[in-house]
Short mmCIF file of C-alpha atoms in Angstrom, two decimals:
data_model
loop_
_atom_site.label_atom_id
_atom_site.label_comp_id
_atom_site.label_asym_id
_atom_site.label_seq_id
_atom_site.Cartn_x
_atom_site.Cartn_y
_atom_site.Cartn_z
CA UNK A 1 0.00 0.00 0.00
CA UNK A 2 1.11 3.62 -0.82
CA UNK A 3 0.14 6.73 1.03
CA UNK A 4 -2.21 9.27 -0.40
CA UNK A 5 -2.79 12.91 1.44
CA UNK A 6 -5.40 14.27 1.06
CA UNK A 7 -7.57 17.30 2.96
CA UNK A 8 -10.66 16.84 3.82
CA UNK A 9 -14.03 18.48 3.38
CA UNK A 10 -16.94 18.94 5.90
CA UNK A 11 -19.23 15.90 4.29
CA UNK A 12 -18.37 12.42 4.52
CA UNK A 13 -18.13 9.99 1.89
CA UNK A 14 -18.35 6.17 2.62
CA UNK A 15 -16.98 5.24 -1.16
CA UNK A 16 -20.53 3.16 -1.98
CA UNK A 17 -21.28 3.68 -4.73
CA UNK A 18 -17.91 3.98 -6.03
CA UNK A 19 -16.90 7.50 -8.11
CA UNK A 20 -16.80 6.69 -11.65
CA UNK A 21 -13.62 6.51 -13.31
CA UNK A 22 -12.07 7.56 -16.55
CA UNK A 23 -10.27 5.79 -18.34
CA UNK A 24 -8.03 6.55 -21.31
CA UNK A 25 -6.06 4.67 -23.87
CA UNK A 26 -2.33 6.24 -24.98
CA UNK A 27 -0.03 4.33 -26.67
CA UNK A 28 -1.63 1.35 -26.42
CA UNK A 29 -1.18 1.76 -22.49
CA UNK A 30 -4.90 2.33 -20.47
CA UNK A 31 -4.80 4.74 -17.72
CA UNK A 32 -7.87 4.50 -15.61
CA UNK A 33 -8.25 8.09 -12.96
CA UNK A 34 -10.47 8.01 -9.94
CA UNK A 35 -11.03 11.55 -8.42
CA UNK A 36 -12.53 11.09 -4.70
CA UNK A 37 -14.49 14.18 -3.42
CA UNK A 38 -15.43 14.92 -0.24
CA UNK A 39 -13.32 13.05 1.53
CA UNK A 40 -13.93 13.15 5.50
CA UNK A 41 -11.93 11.95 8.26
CA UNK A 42 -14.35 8.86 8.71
CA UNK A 43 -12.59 7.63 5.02
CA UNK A 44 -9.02 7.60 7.37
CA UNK A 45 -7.41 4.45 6.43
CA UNK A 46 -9.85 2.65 3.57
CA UNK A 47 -8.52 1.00 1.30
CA UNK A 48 -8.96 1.99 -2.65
CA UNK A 49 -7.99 -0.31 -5.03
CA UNK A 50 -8.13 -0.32 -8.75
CA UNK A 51 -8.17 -3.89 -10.50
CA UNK A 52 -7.35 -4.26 -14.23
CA UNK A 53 -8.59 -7.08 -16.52
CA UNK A 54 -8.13 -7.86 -20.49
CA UNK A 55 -9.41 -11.61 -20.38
CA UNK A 56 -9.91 -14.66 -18.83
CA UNK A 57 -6.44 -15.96 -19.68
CA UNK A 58 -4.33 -13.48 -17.95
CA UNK A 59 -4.79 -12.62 -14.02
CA UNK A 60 -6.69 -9.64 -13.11
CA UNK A 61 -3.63 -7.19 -12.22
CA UNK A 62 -4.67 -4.85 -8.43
CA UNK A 63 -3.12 -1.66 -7.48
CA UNK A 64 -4.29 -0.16 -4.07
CA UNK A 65 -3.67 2.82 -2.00
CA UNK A 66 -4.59 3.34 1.59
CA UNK A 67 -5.72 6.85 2.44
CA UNK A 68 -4.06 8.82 4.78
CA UNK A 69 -6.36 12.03 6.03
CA UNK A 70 -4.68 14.89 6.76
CA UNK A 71 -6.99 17.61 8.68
CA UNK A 72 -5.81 21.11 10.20
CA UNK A 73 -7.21 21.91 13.92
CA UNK A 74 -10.43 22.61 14.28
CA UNK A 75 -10.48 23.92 17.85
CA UNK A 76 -7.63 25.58 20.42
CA UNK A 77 -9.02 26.59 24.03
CA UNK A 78 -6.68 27.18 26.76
CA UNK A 79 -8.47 26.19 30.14
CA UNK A 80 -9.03 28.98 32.24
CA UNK A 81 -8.97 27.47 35.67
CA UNK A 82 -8.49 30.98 37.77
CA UNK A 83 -9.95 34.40 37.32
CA UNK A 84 -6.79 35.67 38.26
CA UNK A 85 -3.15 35.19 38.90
CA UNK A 86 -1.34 35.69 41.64
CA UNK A 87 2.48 37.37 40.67
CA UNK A 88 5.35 35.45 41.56
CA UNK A 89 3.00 32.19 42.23
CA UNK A 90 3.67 29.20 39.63
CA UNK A 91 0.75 27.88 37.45
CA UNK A 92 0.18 24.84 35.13
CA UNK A 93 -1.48 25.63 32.12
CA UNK A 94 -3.77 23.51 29.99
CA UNK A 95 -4.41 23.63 26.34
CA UNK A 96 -6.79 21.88 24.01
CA UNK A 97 -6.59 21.45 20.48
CA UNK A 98 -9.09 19.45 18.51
CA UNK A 99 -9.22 18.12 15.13
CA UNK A 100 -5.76 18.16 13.71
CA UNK A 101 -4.20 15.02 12.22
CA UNK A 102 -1.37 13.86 12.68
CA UNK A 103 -0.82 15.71 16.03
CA UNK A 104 -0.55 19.63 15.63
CA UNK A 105 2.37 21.90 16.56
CA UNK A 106 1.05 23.74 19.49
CA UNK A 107 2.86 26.47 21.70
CA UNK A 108 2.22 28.73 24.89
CA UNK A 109 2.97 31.85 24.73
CA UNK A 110 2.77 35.03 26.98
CA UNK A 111 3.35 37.92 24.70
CA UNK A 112 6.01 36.97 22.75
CA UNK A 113 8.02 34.17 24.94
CA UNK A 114 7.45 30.29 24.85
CA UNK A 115 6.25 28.94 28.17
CA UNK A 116 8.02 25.80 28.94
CA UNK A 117 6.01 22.83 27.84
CA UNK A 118 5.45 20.34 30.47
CA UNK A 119 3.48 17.71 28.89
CA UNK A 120 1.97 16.99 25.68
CA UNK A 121 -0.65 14.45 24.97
CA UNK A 122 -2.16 12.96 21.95
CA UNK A 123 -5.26 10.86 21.57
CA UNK A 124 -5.53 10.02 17.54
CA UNK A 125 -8.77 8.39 17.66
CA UNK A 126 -10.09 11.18 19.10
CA UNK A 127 -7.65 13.74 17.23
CA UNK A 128 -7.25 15.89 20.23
CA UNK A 129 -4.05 16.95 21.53
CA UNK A 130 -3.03 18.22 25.22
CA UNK A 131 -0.70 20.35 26.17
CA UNK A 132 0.22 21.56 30.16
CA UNK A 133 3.00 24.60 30.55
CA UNK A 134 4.42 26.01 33.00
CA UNK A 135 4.01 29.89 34.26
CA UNK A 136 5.08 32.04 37.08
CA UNK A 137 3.68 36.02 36.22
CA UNK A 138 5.01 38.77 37.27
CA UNK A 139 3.76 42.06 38.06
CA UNK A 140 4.27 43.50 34.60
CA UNK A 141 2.24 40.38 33.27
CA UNK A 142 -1.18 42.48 34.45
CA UNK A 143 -3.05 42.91 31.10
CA UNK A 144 -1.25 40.77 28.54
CA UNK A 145 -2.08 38.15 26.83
CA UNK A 146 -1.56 34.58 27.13
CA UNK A 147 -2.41 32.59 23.82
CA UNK A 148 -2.01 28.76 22.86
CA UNK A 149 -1.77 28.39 18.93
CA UNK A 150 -1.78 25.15 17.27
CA UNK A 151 -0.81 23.87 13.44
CA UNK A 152 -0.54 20.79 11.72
CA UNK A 153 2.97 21.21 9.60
CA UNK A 154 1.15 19.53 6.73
CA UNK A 155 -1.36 22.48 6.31
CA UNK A 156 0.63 25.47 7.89
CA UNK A 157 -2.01 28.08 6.78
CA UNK A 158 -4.77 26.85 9.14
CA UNK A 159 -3.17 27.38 11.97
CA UNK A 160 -5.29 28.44 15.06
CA UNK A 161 -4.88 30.66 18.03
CA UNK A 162 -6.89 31.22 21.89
CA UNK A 163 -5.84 34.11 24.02
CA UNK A 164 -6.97 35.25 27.01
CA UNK A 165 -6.10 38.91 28.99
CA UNK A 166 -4.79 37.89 32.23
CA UNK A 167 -5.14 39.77 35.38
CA UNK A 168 -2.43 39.68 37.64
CA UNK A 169 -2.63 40.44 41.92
CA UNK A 170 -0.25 41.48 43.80
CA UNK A 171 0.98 42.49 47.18
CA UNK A 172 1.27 46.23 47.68
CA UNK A 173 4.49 47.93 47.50
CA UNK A 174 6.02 50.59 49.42
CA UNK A 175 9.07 52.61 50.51
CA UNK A 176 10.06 53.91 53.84
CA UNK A 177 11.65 56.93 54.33
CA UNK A 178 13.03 58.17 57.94
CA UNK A 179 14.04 61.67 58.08
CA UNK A 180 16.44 62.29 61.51
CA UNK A 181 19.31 64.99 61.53
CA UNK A 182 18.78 66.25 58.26
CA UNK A 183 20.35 62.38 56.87
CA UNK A 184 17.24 60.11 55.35
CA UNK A 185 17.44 56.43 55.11
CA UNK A 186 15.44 55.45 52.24
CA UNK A 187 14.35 51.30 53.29
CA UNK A 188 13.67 49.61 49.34
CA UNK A 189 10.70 48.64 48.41
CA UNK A 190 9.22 45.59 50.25
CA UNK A 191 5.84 43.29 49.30
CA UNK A 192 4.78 43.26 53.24
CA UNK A 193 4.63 46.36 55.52
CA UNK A 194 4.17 46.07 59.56
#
C-alpha cells in the first residue's frame, strides 16, 4: 500500500457507490483516474484499489492505496482554571486542540516568549491533543495576553490561536523613608509592611 494525502471536506463519503472513473487509452497503455471528493476523516485508512482485466487468460492485475487524512485543527481553548493570577506564584497551564491530524504543533505563549512545555498528549482516535505549561507572572504580566496556537505542519495556513487577557494580583508595595538629623534612610521597596 502507498500513502495518499489528502484534505478533507466537511461531508463524509463512505466510497458506496464507487466515483466513476475515466479511463483513457495512450499508446496502447490504459490509464484509468479516480477523483474522490469529499473526503472526511471517517474515510481515514480505507482502502482503494483499482483492479485491471483484459481476459480470462491473464490474471486480473490490483493496485491499491490506503488513504491517509490529513486535517488542520479545528479547535484551540486554553483552560481557564483561575480568574486571576497571583504574581510570583507558579501555574500549570492547559491547552486543548481538537481536530488536527497527525498531532498539531502547538505552543504557549505570553506575549512573545514560549512557556516551557510540560506535557503533551495525543489521543488520535479522538484527534485531540493536550498540552500543560508552565508559568510564574510577574507584576508587569497584568493585562497581557496569554495565547495557545496550534498547526498541523502539513497544512501550515490553518493554523489556530486562543488568548486570554490575564489579570495579575499582587501584594502592595512601598518605601520607607526616615528623616532624623537632616540624613534620610530610604528602606527599598518591600511586598509586606508592619
Amino acid at each position: 500500500h502507498r500513502d495518499l494525502h489528502s484534505f478533507p471536506t466537511r461531508r463524509s463519503s463512505d466510497l458506496r457507490p464507487l466515483p466513476p472513473a475515466t479511463v483513457r487509452v495512450n499508446d496502447g497503455r490504459a490509464e484509468s483516474t479516480l477523483v474522490l471528493d469529499k473526503v472526511d476523516l471517517k474515510d481515514r485508512n480505507k482502502v482503494v484499489e483499482c483492479q485491471a482485466s483484459n481476459n480470462n487468460l491473464t490474471p486480473t492485475l490490483r493496485s491499491s492505496v490506503r488513504l491517509n487524512v490529513i486535517s488542520p485543527p479545528s479547535g484551540v481553548n486554553i483552560r481557564k482554571e483561575v480568574s486571576s493570577f497571583m504574581a510570583d506564584t507558579e501555574y500549570i497551564l492547559t491547552c486543548d486542540v481538537q481536530g488536527s491530524i497527525p498531532s498539531p504543533q502547538v505552543k504557549i505563549r505570553n506575549g512573545g516568549t514560549v512557556l516551557p512545555t510540560l506535557e503533551t498528549r495525543y489521543d488520535e482516535g479522538a484527534a485531540l491533543l493536550t498540552l500543560t505549561a508552565q508559568f510564574t507572572p510577574t507584576i508587569q504580566d497584568n493585562g497581557r495576553f496569554l495565547s495557545c496556537a496550534a498547526v498541523n505542519r502539513h497544512v501550515p495556513l490553518l493554523a489556530v490561536e486562543d488568548q486570554w487577557k490575564i489579570d495579575v494580583n499582587y501584594g502592595p508595595e512601598a518605601v520607607l523613608s526616615i528623616r532624623s538629623n537632616n540624613t534620610t534612610t530610604t528602606n527599598s521597596p518591600r511586598k509586606e509592611v508592619s
